[in-house]
Every structure is written in C-alpha cells, then in structure tokens.
Coordinates of C-alpha atoms in Angstrom, one line a residue:
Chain A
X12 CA 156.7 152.0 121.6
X13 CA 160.5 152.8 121.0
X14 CA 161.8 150.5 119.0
X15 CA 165.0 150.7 119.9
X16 CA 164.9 149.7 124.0
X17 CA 167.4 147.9 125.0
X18 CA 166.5 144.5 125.5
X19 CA 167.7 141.4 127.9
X20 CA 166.4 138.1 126.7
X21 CA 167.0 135.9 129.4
X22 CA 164.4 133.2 128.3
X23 CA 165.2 129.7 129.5
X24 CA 167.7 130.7 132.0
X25 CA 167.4 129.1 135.1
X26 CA 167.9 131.5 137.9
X27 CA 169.3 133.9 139.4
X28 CA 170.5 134.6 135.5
X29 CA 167.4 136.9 135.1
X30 CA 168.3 138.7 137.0
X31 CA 172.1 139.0 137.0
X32 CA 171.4 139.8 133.4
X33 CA 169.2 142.6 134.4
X34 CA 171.4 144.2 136.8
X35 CA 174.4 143.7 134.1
X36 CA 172.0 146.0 132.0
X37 CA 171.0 148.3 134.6
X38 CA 174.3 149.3 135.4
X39 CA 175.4 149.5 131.8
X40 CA 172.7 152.3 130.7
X41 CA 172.2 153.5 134.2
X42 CA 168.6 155.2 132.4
X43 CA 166.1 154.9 130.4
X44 CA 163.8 151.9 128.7
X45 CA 165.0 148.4 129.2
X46 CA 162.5 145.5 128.2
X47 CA 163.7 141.9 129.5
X48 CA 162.5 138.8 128.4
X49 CA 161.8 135.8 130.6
X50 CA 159.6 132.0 130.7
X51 CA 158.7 131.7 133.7
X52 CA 156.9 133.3 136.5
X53 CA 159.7 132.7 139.1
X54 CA 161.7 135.0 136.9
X55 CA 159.2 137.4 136.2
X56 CA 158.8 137.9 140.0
X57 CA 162.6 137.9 140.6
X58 CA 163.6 140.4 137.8
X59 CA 160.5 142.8 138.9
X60 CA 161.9 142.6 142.5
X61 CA 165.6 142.9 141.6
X62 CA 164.5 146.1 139.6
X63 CA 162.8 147.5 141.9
X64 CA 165.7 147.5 144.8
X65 CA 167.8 149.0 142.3
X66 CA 165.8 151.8 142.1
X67 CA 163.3 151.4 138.9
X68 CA 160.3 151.3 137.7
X69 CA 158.1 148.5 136.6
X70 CA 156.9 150.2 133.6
X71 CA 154.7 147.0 132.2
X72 CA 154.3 143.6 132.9
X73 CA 153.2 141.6 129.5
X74 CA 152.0 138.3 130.0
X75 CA 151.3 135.9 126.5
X76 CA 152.1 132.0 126.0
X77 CA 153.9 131.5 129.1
X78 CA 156.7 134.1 127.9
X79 CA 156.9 137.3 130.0
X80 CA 158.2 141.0 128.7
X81 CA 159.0 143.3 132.0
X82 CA 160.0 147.1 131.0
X83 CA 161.9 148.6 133.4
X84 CA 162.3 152.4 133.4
X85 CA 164.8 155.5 135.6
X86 CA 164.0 159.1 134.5
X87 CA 167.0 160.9 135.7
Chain B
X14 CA 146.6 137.9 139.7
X15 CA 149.6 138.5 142.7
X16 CA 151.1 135.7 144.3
X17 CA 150.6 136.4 148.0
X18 CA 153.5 133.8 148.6
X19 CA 156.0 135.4 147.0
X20 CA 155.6 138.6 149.0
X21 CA 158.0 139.2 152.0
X22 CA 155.3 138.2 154.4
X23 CA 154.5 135.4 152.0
X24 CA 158.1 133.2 151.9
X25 CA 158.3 134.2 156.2
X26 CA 155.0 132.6 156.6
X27 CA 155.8 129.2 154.3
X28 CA 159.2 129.1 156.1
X29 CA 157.5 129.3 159.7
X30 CA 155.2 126.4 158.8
X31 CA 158.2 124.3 156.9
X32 CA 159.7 124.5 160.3
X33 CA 156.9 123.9 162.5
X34 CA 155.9 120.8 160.5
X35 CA 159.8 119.8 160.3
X36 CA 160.1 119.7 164.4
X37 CA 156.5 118.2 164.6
X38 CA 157.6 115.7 162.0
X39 CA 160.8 114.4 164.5
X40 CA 158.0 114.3 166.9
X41 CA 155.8 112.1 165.4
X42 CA 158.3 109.6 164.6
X43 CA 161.1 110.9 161.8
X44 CA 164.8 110.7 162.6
X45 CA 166.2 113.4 165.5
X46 CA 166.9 116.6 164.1
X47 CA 166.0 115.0 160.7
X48 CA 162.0 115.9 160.4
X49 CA 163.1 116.6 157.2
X50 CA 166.2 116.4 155.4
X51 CA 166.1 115.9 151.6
X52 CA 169.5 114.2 151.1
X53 CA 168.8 112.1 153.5
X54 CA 165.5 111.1 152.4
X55 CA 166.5 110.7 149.0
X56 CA 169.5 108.3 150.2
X57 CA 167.0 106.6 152.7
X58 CA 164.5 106.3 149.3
X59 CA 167.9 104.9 146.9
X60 CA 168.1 102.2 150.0
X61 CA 164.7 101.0 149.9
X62 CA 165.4 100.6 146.1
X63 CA 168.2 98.3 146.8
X64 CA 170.3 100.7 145.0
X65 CA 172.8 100.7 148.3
X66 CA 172.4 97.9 151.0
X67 CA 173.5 100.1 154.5
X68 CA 170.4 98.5 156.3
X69 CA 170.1 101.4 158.6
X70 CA 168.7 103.9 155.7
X71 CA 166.4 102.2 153.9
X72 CA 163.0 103.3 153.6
X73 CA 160.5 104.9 150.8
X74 CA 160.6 108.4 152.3
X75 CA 156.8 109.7 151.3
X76 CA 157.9 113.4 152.0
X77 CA 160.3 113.3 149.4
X78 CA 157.4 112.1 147.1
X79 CA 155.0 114.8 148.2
X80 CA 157.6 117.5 147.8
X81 CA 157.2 116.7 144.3
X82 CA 153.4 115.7 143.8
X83 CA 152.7 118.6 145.9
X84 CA 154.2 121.5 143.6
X85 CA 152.8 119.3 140.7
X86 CA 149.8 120.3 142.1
X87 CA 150.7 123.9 143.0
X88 CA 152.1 124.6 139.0
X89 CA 149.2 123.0 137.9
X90 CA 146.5 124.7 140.2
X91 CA 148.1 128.6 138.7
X92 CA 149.3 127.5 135.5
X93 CA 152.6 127.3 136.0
X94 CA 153.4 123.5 134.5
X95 CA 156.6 124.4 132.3
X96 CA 157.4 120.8 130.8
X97 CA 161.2 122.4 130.0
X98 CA 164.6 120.8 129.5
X99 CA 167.8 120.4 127.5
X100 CA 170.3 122.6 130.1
X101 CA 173.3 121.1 129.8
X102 CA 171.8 117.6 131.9
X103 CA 175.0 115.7 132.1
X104 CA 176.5 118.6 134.3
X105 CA 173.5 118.4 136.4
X106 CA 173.3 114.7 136.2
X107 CA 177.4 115.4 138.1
X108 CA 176.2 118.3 140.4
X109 CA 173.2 116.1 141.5
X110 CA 176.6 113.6 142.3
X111 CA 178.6 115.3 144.0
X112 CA 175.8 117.8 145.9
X113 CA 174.7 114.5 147.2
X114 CA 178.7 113.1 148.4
X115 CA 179.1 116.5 149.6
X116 CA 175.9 116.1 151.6
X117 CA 176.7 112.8 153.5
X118 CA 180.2 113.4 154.2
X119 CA 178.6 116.7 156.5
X120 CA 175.5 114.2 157.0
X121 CA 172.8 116.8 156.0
X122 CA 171.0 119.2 153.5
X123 CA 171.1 122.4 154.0
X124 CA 167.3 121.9 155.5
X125 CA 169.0 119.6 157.6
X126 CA 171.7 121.7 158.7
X127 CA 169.2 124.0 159.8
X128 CA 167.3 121.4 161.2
X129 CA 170.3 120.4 163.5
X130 CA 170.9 124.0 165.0
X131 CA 167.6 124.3 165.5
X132 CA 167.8 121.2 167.9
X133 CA 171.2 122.6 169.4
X134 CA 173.6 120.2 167.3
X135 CA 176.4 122.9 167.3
X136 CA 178.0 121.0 164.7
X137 CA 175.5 122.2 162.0
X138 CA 177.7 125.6 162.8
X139 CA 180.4 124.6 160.6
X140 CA 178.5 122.9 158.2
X141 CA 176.7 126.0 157.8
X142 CA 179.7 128.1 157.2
X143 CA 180.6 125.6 154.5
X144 CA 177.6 125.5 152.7
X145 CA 177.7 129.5 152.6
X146 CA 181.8 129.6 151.5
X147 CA 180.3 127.1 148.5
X148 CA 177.9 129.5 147.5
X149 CA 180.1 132.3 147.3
X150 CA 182.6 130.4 145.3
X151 CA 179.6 129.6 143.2
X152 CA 178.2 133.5 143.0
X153 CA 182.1 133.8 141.5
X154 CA 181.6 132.4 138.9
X155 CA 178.0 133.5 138.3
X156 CA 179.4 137.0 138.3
X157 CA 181.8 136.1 135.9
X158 CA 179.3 134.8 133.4
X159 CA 179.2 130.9 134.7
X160 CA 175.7 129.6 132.4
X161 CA 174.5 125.8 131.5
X162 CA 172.6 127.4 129.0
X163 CA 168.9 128.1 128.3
X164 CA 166.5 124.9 128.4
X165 CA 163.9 124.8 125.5
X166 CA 160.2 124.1 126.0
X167 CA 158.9 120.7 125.7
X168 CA 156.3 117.8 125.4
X169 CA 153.7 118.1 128.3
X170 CA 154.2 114.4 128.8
X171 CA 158.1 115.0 129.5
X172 CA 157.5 117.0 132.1
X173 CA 154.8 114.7 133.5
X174 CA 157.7 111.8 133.9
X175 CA 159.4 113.0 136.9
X176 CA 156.1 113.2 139.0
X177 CA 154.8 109.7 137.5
X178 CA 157.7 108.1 138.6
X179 CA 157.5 109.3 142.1
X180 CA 153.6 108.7 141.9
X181 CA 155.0 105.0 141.2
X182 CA 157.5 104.7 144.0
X183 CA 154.7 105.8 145.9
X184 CA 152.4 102.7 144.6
X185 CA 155.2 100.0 144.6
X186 CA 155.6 101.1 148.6
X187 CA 151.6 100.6 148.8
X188 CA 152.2 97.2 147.3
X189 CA 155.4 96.3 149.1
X190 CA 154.1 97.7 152.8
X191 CA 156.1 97.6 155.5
X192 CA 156.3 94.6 157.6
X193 CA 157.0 94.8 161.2
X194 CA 160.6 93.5 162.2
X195 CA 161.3 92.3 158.4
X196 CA 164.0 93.9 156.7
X197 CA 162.8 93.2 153.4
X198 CA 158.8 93.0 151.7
X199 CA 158.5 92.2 148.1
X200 CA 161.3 94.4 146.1
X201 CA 161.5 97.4 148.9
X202 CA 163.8 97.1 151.6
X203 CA 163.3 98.8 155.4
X204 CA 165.2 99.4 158.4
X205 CA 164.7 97.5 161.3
X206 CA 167.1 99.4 163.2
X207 CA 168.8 102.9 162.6
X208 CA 167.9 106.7 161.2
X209 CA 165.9 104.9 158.3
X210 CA 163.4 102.8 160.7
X211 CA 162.3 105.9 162.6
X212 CA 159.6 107.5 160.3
X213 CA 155.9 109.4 161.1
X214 CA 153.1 107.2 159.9
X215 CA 153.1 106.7 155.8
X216 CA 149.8 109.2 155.6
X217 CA 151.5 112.0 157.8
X218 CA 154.4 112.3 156.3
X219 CA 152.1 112.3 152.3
X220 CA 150.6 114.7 153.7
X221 CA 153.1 117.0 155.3
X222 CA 155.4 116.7 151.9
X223 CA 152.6 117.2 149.9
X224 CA 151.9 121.2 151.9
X225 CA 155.2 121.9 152.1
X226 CA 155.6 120.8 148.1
X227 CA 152.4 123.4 147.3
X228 CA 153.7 126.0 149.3
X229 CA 157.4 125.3 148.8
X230 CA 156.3 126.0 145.1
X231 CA 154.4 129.4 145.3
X232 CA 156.7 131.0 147.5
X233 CA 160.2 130.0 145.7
X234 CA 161.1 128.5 148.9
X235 CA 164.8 127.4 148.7
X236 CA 167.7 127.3 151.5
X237 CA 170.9 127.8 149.1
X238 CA 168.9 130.8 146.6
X239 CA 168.5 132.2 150.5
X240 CA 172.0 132.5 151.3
X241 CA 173.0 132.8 147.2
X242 CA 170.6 136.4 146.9
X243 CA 172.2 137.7 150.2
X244 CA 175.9 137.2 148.5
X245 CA 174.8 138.4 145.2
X246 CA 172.7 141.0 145.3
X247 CA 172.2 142.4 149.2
X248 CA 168.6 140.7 149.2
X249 CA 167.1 139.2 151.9
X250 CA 164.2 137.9 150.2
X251 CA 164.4 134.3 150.5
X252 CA 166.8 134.3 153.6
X253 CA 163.5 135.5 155.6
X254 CA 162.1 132.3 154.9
X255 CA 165.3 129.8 155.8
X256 CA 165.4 132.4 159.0
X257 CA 161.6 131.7 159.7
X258 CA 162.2 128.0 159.4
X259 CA 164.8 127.8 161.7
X260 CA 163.6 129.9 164.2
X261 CA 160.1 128.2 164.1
X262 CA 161.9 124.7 164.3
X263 CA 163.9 125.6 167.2
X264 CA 161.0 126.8 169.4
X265 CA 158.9 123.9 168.3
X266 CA 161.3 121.7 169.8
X267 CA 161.8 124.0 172.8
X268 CA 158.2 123.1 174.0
X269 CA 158.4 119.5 172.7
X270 CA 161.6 119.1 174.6
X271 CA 163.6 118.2 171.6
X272 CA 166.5 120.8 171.9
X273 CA 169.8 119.4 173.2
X274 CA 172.9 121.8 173.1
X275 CA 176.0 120.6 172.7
X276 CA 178.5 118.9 170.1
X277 CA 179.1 115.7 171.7
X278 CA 176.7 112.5 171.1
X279 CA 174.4 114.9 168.6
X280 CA 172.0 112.7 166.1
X281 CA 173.8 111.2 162.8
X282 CA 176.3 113.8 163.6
X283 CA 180.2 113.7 163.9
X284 CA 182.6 116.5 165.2
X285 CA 185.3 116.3 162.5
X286 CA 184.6 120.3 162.0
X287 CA 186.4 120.9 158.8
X288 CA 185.2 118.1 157.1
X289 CA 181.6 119.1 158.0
X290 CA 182.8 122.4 156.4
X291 CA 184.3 120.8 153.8
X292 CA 181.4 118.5 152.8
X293 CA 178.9 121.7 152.8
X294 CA 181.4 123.7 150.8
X295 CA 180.9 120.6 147.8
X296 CA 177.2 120.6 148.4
X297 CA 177.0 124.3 148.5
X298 CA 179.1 125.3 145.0
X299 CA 176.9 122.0 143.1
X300 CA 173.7 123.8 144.9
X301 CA 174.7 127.2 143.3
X302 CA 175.9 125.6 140.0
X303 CA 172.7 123.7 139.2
X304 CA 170.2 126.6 140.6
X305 CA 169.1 125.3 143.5
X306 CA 168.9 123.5 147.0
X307 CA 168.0 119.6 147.3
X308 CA 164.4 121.4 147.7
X309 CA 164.1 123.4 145.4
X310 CA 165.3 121.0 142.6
X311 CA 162.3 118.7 143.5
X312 CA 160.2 121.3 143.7
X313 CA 161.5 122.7 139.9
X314 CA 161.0 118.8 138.8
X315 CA 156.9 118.9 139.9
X316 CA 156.7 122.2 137.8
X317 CA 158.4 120.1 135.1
X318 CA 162.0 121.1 134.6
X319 CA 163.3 118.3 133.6
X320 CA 167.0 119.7 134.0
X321 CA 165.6 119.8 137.7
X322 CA 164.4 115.9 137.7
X323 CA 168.2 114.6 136.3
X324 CA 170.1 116.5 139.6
X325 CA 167.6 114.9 141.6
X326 CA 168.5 111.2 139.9
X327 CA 172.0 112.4 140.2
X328 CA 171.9 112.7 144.1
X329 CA 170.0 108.9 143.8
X330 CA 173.1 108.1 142.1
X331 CA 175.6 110.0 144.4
X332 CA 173.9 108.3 147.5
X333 CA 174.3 104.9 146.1
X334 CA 177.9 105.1 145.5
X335 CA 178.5 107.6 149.2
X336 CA 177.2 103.9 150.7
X337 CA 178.4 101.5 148.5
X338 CA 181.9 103.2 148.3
X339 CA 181.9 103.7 151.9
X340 CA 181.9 107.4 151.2
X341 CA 179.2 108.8 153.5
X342 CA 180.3 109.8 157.6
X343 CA 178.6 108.4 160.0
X344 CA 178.2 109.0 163.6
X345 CA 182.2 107.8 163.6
X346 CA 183.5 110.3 161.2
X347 CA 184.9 110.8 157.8
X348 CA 186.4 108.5 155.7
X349 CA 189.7 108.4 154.1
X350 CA 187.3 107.3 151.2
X351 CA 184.9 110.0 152.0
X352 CA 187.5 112.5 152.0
X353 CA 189.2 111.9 148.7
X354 CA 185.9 111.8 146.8
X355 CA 185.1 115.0 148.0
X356 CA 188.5 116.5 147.1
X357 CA 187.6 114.9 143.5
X358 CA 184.3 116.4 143.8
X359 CA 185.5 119.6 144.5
X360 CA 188.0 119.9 141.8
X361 CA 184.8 118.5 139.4
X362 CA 183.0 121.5 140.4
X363 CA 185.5 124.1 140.1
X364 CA 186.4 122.7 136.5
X365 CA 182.6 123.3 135.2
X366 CA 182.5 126.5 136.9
X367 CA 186.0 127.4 135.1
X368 CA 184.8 126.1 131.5
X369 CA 181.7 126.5 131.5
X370 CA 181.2 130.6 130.9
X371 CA 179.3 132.4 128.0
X372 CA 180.8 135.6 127.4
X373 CA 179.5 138.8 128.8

C-alpha cells in the first residue's frame, strides 16, 4: 500500500459533497492513487459512480464500521 | 452485496411505480393532481395538529408517515440505520422554513409540480423552471465550497426519535379517527370541505407511503438531487427516475381520465406565472442548501439523520406560519404577504449560501 495516496475524507458530508470533493481531486492530480473516505452507503455509491464517468477506476471498495474507503485509480 | 435500486434500471423502475401509485392515489380519493405532494401533506398534517386553523387542509396525511416508517424499515432491513446529526441544524431548521413558504406560495413540491404537468396543469411549467433556476443558484455555491459541515455519529435512540414521533402521529389519528361531517375529533382536526377532506382510505395511503418510503430509500430517489446532478456534474442518474415518474403519472391518468390541459381553473393552482417561478426558485436554492427534496429529507430522517428530521420540523413550522400569516396562494393568487416573505426568504438563503463556505 502507498502510503502516500492522496486522500479525500469526506466523512459526514451530506451529499453531493462526496463527490464534488472527489472530482475537486480528480482534476487536481489528473492520475494516479486517490483513496476517499466516506459514512455512508449513499456516498459510497455516488463517489464510485462519479468516478467512474470521469473516466477511473474503482480500484477497491473497503467496507468496516459503517465507514467506507474507495480507491480510485487512472494509468496514463 | 449490489443494490439493484441504485442501478440505472433500478431508480427508472422506483420512479415508474412512485408515479403510477401517485395517479392511482388521486384516483382513489387524494386531492387532483395532488396523489402525492409532500409540502402539502406536511401542511395538511401541521393542520390536523392545530398548528394552523385554514379548515380546508387539515388532515393526518398517512403517506407522509409511511415515507418515513417505510425507509426506517428499508435502512434497517440492509443495515443502513445511521443515527447521525450535528450539521449545522439551525440552518436547516431556516431552509426547512423557507423551502416550505417557497412551496405554498407555487402551491407544490417538486413531486407535486410534477404531479401537476403530469395532469396537464401547464402552470407546473413555470414552477418547474423555478425550482431548476434555485438549484443552480444553489450548485453556485456548492461549486464555490458552500458546506454546513460534517454531522457526527450518534446514539441509536436519537436516530429512532424522528420515526417514533411519526409512529405516534400515526396512533393519536387511530385514537382521534375521523368522524364523518365533524371538523374536529378529540385533539386532531379534519376537513369537511376542501384539498384536505379528499384523501384514499387511511390503510391505502399507509401502505402506499410505506413502498414508496422502502423503495424511495434503496434507490436514492429524490426530485431536486435529479435536476441538482444534471447541473453539476452532466449525470442523469437520478433525473431518470423524476422522468420515469412523470411520464408514468401522466399515462396513468390518461387511461383514468384524469389529464386536463390547460392553465385556467387547474387544481389548487393559480396563474400568477412568475410568482409560481418565484416560489420554486425559494424552494429550490433551500432544497439544494439542505441536500435534498421534501422526499428525500424524510426519507434521510427514517435512516436517521437527524439534520434530515429538523428541515422536516422546519417545513411544519414554515406551513404554520404560510397559513397563519396568510402567506400561502391559493386558487386566488399570491399575496402581498406571500410575496414579501418570499423576497425575505430569498435574501435568507442567499446570505447562508454567501457565509457559509469552507475554504477549498
């Protein structure tokens, strides 16, 4: 695991924050890692979604305690 | 485990049934055009309370309760009960206000609004357009880093209060029941005449609130995120589902014989067209500020946001003083008063958007 992803930590946003943030992130690094952080699974499904019309991958989708980590990956 | 629901085909299908169920709903006895209309079922609910005395919408709307008891179920049947709160609740407590004013001065939801074109109420047109200028001005600010802040886990039993006290609205109706002709039984109040004495029977309407509350919760169904996603981020996602409804509803009522086109003499409806703009462009910027339609906010408040539950009592709020101010339209029109509190509503809105930012 690379310890230095860039992470969003959009836990207890209410949406669409998720997934603003995400995009915010996505557009700043434009490739690469990004892990993002959310509590629910509205947001979970939103930010995976949002991702995925931009163009990424869904890398992993980590489920503990109610609190969701999605990593998000581009290659090129 | 996938949710099904919240797959394209998913949100189309929930928002074909919302709308079949909404048309069938008018049929079996609910207002015209109104089969289901949140902010007017919360205001008819605030009535029956007493909270406001126009004796034409009055009555415990079990829809409204079911919305909520029904995604209770639905968070608690996939584990998705997140007793949550602590985002900024005065704001919402306002934007539940003014979302609600907004609301009655066009005299619809944005379900309703849909509703209404789907019955050929032309009028819904402009309301429409309003709601969708309110949700851009509210993307604005979204873009520009607008936040109430994150909510913080809580108590299980906090997020079980919102659903036990429409459980018990539900029980004092049981124990106050309607009585044919009498405008009052025990503490509740009902219509005898007007919108708020045309209803489906009691058990119907549980049960029809209670689906749509289950599904409504899976799928993420909600009419302003629809129209919010579009703005923001090209997606059509949850716009298939207010489309679905709508299209559903309409041809529903086709074979029912409920369509009438036109924009004179419509349902609860007036044809002052900017203020039915005007009203939807309040209701659509407090939608967009608090995270969510009428719908969805009762639909957030049976998974247990709590945030979700205080807009909700602020629209109980904003209908009792849109009545007891004289603030809500009616088939008449606007009123001066109705006008000026949206103005004030309005500038409200824009202030939190403009203040309240985190930095990006």
């Amino acid at each position: 695991m690379n310890n230095t992803i860039n992470t969003v930590d959009a836990r207890g946003l209410s949406c669409p924050q998720p997934v603003i943030m995400t995009i915010r992130e996505i557009k700043k690094v434009k490739k690469g890692d990004i892990a993002i952080l959310v509590d629910t699974e509205t947001a979970q499904e939103n930010v995976v979604r949002a991702a995925k019309l931009q163009g990424w991958n869904i890398v992993e989708v980590v489920s503990t305690d109610g609190n969701y980590k999605i990593v998000i990956r581009r290659e090129e | 485990m996938k949710n099904v629901f919240a797959t394209k085909w998913g949100i189309i299908i929930v928002g074909s049934i919302i709308g079949i169920l909404a048309s069938l709903l008018q049929f079996w006895g609910n207002p015209v055009n109104m089969g289901i209309c949140v902010a007017c079922f919360v205001r008819d609910i605030t009535g029956a309370l007493g909270l406001h005395r126009a004796a034409v919408v009055q009555y415990i709307r079990p829809e409204i309760i079911g919305f909520v008891l029904g995604s209770f179920v639905a968070a608690h049947a996939f584990r998705e009960f997140r007793p949550r709160l602590g985002s900024a609740p005065i704001v919402r407590f306002i934007l539940g206000v003014f979302a609600m004013i907004g609301a009655l001065i066009f005299l619809g939801c944005p379900w309703r609004a849909l509703l209404r074109l789907a019955g050929g109420d032309w009028n819904a047109v402009a309301g429409l357009l309003g709601l969708t200028a309110g949700i851009w001005v509210g993307t604005e600010f979204l873009k520009k880093g607008y936040s109430l802040g994150a909510a913080h886990n809580t108590y299980k039993a906090a997020g079980w209060v919102f659903p036990i006290i429409m459980a018990g609205i539900f029980l004092l109706m049981l124990f106050n029941p309607m009585i044919a002709g009498e405008a009052q039984s025990g503490v509740l109040f009902y219509s005898t005449a007007g919108p708020g004495s045309m209803h489906a029977p009691l058990f119907v309407s549980l049960i029809v609130g209670l689906s749509i509350g289950f599904l409504a919760q899976k799928s993420r169904f909600c009419t302003m995120g629809a129209i919010r996603d579009w703005i923001l981020f090209k997606q059509n996602h949850l716009l298939n589902g207010i489309v679905s409804m709508a299209i559903t509803a309409f041809v529903v009522n086709l074979l029912l014989g409920q369509f009438h086109p036109g924009f004179s003499g419509q349902p609860v409806a007036h044809t002052v067209h900017f203020w039915n703009f005007g009203g939807m462009v309040l209701a659509g910027l407090a939608f967009t500020l608090a995270g969510g339609c009428p719908g969805r906010q009762l639909f957030l408040s049976g998974e247990g946001d709590g945030d979700a539950a205080i807009f909700v009592i602020g629209m109980v709020v904003g209908a009792a003083f849109a009545h007891n101010f004289g603030l809500a339209s009616s088939a008449k029109g606007v009123t001066a008063a109705g006008i000026t509190a949206t103005v004030i509503g309005l500038i409200t809105c824009l202030l939190i958007g403009f203040t309240m930012r985190e930095q990006i």
